CSV table of C-alpha atoms in Angstrom, one decimal:
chain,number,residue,atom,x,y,z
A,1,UNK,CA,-67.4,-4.6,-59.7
A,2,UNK,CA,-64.0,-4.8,-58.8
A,3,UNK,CA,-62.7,-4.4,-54.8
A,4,UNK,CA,-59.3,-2.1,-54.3
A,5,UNK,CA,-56.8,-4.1,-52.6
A,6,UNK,CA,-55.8,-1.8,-50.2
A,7,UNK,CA,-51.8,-3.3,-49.4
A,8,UNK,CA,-50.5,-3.3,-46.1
A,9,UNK,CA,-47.3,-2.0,-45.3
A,10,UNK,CA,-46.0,-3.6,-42.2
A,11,UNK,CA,-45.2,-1.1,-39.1
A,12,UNK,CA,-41.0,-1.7,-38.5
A,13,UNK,CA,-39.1,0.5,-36.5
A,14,UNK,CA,-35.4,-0.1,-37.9
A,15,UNK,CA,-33.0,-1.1,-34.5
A,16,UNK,CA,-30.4,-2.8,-36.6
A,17,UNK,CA,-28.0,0.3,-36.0
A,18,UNK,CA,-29.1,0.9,-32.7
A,19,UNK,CA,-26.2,-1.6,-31.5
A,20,UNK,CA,-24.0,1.0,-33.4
A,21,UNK,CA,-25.1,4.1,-31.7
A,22,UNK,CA,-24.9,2.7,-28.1
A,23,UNK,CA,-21.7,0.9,-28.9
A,24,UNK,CA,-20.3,4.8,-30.0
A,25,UNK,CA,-22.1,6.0,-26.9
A,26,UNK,CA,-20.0,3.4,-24.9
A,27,UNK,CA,-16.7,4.6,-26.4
A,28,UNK,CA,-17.8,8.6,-25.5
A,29,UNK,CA,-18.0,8.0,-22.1
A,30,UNK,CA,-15.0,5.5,-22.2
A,31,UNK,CA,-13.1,8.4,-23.3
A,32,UNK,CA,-14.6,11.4,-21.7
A,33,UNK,CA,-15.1,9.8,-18.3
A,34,UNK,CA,-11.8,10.5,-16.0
A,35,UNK,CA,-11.1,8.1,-13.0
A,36,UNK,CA,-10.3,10.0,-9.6
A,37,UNK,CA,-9.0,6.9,-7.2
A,38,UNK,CA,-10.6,9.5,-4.4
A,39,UNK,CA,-13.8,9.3,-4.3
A,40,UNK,CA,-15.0,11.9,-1.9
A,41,UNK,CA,-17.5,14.1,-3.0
A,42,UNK,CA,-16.4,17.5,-2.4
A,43,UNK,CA,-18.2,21.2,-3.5
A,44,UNK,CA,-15.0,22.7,-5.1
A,45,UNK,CA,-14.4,26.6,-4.9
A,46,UNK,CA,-14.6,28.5,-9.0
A,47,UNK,CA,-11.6,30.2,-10.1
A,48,UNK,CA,-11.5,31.7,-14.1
A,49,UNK,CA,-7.6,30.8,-14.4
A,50,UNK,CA,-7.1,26.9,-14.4
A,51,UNK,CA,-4.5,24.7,-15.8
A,52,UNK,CA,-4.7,20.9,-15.9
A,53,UNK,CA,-3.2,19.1,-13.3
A,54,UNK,CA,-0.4,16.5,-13.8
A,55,UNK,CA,-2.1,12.8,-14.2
A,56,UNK,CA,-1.6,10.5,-10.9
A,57,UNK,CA,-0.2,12.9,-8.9
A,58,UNK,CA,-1.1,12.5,-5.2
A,59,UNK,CA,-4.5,13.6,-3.7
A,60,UNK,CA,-5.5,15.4,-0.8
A,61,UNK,CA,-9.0,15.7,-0.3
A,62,UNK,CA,-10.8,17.7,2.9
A,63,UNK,CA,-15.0,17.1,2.5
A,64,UNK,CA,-17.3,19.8,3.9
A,65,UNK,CA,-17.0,18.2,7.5
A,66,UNK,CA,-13.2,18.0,7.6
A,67,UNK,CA,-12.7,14.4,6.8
A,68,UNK,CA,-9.6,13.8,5.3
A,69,UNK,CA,-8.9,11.3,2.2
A,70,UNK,CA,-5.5,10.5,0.8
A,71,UNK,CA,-4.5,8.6,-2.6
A,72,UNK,CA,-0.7,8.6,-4.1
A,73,UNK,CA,-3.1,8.6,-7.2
A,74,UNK,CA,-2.4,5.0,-8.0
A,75,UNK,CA,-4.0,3.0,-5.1
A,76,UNK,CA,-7.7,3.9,-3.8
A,77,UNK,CA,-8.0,6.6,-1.8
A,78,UNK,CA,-7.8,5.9,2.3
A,79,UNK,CA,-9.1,7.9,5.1
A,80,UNK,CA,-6.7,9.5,7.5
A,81,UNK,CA,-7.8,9.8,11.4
A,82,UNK,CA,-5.7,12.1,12.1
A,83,UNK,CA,-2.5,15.3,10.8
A,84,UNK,CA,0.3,12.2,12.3
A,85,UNK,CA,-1.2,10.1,9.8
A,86,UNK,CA,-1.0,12.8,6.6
A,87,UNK,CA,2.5,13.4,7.5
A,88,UNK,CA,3.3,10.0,7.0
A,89,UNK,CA,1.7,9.6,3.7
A,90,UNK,CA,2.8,13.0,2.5
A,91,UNK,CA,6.5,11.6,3.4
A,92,UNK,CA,5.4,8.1,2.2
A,93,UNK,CA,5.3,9.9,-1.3
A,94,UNK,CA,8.1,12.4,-1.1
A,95,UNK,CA,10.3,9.4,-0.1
A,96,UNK,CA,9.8,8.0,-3.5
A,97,UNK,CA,9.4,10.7,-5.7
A,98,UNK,CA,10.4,14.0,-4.1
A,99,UNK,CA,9.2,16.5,-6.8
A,100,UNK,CA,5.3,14.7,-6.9
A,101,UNK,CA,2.5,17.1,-7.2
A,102,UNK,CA,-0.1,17.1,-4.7
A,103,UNK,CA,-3.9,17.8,-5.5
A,104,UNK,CA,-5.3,19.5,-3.1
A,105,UNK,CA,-9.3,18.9,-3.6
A,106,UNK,CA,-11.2,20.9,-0.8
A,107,UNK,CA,-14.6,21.7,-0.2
A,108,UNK,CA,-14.9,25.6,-0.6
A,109,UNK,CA,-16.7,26.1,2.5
A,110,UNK,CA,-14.4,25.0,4.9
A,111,UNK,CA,-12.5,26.7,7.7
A,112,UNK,CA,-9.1,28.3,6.0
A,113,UNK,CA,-7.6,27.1,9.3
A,114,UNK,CA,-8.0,23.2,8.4
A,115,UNK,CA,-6.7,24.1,4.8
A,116,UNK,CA,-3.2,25.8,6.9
A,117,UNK,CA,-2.9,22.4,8.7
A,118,UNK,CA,-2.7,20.6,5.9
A,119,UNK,CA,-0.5,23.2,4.0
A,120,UNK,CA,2.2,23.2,6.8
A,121,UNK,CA,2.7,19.6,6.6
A,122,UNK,CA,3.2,19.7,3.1
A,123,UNK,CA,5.6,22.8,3.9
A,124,UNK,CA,7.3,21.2,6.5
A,125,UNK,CA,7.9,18.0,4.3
A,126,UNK,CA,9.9,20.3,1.7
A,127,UNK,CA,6.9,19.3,-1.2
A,128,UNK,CA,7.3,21.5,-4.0
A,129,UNK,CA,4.4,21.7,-6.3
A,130,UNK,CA,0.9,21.7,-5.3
A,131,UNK,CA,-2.5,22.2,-7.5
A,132,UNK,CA,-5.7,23.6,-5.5
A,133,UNK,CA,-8.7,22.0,-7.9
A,134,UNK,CA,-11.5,24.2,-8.7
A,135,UNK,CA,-14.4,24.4,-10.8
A,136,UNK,CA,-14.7,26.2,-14.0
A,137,UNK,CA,-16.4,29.8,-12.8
A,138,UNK,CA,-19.7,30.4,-15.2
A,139,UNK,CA,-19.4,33.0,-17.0
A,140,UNK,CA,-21.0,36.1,-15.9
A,141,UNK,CA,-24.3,36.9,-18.0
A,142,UNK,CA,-23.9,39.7,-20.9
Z,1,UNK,CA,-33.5,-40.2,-59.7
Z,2,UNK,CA,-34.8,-37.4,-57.3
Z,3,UNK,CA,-32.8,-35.0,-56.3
Z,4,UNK,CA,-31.9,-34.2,-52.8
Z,5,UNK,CA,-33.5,-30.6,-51.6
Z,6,UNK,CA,-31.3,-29.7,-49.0
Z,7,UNK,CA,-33.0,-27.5,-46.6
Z,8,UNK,CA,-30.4,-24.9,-45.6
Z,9,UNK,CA,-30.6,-22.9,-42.7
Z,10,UNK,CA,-28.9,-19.5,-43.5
Z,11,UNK,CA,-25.9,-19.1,-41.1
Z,12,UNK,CA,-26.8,-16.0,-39.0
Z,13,UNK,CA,-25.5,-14.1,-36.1
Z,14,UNK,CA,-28.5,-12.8,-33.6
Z,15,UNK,CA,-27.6,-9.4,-32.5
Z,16,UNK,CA,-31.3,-8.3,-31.5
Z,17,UNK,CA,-30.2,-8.9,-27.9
Z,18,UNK,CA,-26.7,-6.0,-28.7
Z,19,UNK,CA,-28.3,-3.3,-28.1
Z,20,UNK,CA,-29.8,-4.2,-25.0
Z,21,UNK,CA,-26.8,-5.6,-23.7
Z,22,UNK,CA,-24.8,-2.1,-25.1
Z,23,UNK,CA,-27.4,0.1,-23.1
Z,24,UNK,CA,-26.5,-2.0,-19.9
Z,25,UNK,CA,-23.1,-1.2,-20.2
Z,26,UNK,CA,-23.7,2.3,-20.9
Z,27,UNK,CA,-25.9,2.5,-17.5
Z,28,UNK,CA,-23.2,0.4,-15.8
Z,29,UNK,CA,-20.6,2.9,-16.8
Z,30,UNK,CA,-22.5,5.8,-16.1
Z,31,UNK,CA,-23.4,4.8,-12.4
Z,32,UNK,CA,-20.2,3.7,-11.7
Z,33,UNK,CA,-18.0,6.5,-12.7
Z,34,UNK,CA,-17.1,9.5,-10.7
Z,35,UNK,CA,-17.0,12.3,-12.4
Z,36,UNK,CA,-13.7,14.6,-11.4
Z,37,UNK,CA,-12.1,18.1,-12.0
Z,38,UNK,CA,-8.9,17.7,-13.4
Z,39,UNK,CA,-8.2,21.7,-13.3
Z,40,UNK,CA,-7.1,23.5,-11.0
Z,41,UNK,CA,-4.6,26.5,-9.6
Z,42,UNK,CA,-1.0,25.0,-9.6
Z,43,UNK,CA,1.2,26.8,-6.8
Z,44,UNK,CA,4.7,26.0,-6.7
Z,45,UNK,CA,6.1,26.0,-3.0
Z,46,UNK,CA,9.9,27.0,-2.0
Z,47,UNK,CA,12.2,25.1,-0.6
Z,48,UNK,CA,12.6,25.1,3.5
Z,49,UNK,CA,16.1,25.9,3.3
Z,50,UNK,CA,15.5,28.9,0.8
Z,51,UNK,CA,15.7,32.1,2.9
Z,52,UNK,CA,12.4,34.1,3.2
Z,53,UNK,CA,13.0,36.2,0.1
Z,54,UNK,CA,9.7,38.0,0.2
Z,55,UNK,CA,10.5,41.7,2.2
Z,56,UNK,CA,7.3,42.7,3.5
Z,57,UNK,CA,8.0,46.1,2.7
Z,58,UNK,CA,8.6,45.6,-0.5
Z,59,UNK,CA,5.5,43.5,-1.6
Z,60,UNK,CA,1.4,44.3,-1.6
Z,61,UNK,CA,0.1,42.5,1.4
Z,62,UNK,CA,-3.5,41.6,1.1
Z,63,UNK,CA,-5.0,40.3,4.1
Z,64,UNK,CA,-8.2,38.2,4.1
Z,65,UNK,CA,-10.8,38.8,7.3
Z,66,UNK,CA,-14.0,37.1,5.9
Z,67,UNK,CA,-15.9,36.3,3.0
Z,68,UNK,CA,-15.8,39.1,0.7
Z,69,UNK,CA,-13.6,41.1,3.2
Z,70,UNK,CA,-10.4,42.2,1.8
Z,71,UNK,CA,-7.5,44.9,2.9
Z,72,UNK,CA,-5.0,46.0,1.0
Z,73,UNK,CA,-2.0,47.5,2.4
Z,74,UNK,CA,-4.1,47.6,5.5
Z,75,UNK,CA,-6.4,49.8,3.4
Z,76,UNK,CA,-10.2,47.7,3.1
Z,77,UNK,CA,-11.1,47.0,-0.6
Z,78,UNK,CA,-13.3,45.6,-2.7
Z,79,UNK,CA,-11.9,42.7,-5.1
Z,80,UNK,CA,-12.2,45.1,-7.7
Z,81,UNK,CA,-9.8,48.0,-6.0
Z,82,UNK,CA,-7.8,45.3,-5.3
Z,83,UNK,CA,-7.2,44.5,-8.9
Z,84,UNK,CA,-6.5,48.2,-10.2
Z,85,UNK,CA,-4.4,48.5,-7.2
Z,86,UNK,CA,-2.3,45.4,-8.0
Z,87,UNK,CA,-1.9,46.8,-11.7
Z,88,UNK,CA,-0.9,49.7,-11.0
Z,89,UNK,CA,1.6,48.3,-9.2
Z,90,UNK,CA,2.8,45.9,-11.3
Z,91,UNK,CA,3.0,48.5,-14.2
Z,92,UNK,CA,5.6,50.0,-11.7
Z,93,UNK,CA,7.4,46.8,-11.0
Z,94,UNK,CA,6.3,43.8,-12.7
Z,95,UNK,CA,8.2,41.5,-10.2
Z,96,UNK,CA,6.2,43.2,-7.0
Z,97,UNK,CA,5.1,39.7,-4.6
Z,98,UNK,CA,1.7,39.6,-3.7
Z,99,UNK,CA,1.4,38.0,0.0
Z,100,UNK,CA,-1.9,36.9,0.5
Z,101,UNK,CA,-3.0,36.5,4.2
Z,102,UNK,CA,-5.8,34.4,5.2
Z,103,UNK,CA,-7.6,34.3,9.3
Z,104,UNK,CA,-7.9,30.5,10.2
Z,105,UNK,CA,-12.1,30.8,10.3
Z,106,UNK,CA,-12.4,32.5,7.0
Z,107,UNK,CA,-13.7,29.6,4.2
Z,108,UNK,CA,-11.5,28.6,2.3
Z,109,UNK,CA,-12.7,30.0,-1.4
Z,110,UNK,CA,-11.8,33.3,-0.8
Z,111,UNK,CA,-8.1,32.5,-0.6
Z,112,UNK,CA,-9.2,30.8,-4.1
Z,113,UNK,CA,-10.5,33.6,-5.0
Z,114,UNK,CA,-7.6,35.9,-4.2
Z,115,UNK,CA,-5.2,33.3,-5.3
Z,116,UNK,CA,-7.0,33.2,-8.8
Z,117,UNK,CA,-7.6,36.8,-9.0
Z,118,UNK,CA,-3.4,37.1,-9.0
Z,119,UNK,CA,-3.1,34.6,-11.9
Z,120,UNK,CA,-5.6,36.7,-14.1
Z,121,UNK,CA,-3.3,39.6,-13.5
Z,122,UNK,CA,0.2,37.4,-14.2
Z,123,UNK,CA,1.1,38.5,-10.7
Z,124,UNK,CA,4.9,36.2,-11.0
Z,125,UNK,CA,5.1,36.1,-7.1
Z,126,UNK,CA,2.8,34.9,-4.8
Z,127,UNK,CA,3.0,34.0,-1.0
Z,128,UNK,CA,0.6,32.3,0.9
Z,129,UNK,CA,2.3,32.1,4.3
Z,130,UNK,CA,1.2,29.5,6.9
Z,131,UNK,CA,-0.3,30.6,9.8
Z,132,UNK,CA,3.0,30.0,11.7
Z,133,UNK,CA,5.1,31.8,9.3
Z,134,UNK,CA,2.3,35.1,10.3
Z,135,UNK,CA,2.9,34.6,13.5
Z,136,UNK,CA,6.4,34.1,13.9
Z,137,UNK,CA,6.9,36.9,11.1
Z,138,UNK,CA,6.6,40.2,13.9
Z,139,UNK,CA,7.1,42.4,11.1
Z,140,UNK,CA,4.5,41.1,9.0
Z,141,UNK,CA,2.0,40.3,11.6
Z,142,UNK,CA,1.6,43.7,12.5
Z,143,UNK,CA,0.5,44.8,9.2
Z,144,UNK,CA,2.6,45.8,6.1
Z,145,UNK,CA,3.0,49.5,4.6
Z,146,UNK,CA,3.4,49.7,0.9
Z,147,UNK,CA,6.3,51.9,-0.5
């Protein structure tokens, strides 16, 4: 009596394009990732009507306690002590380049008041553009 | 005469270490980046020496008391009134300033809110005066009447 040879196919999962796949992963979020020099983390209000804001324009950012975080958008961002301090930066960058935006990224649950301080500088130091950052608002459900 | 069997080693390139090293970089990336809005409401501001060309008597003033809480015209209003108010305006005169009015201890989304609320409607003139300007304004800091 013959015996069945039963062959034997070797288990292989196939990785040789797995290099592939994370390299294109890599690129994505190369591409897809955007820098922010300021690092604060901020909760930012929703608004429906945005526009993009102009690449390395100054920031301004106010965190949920009232801390206060500058960057002309090319240098990390640096924490100010104190509104002397802002009005130096804000005529730090007006000095070189008087029509700069300024990015204004505040946390939405602060005081308007602490907003106004910072907004009077800005108006007192004759800037011209600003950009409030928000969030994209969700949709509302259908 | 025997010949010579080279053994030859086949020239190869180990990449069974790439991915690994790819899915590091991936996780490098990903912990390392901050992630940030690039969107936002643009506001253009005017020049000190401009004269104050907004005439409170000639523009909607809507005045912000707390979250949610709106007037307009010293009238209270929803967001929603506020919207048909302001179109019906502007269907009147498209070039009507909005002056939006904010107290110091409100948070600061709902002057987002109004703010955005005037760019959906393609309100061309907004105001967002300082606190100083409110004050100093006696005209405006009693209230505003609409014509």
């Amino acid at each position: 009596m013959k015996r069945l040879r039963v062959r034997r196919v070797d288990a292989v999962i196939p990785t040789a394009s797995m290099a592939d796949i994370a390299f294109l992963l890599i690129i994505f979020f190369m591409l897809t990732t955007s820098f922010s020099p300021v690092k604060m983390s901020v909760d930012l209000a929703e608004a429906a009507n945005r526009e993009e804001v102009e690449k390395l324009a100054a920031i301004i950012a106010i965190g949920p306690n009232g801390d206060i975080e500058i960057s002309d958008g090319l240098q990390p961002g640096n924490k100010v002590n104190n509104l002397d301090e802002l009005d130096i930066f804000i005529k730090e960058v007006l000095a070189t380049d008087p029509t700069k935006q300024f990015i204004i990224k505040a946390d939405k649950n602060i005081h308007y008041g602490a907003f106004n301080a910072l907004y009077e500088k800005l108006r007192s130091n004759n800037c011209r553009r600003i950009a409030l950052l928000t969030e994209a608002k969700p949709e509302a459900p259908r | 005469m025997a010949i010579q069997i080279r053994n030859k080693i086949p020239a190869e390139i180990p990449t069974a270490s790439m991915a690994d090293i790819a899915f590091l970089l991936i996780i490098f990336f990903m912990l390392t980046s901050v992630y940030s809005s690039n969107y936002g409401l643009e506001y253009g501001l005017p020049k000190n020496e401009d004269p104050i060309n907004v005439q409170p008597l000639e523009s909607m003033h809507i005045h912000i008391t707390g979250p949610g809480q709106f007037t307009i015209d010293k009238r209270p209003a929803t967001l929603e009134q506020i919207a048909a108010y302001i179109d019906s305006k502007l269907k009147q005169n498209p070039k009507k300033p909005v002056i939006i009015q904010t107290d110091p201890d409100v948070p600061y989304y709902a002057t987002i809110q109004m703010l955005d609320l005037c760019k959906q409607l393609r309100v061309e003139n907004v105001s967002i005066p300082t606190n100083s300007e409110v004050a100093m304004w006696a005209g405006f800091a009693g209230g505003v009447t609409s014509k």
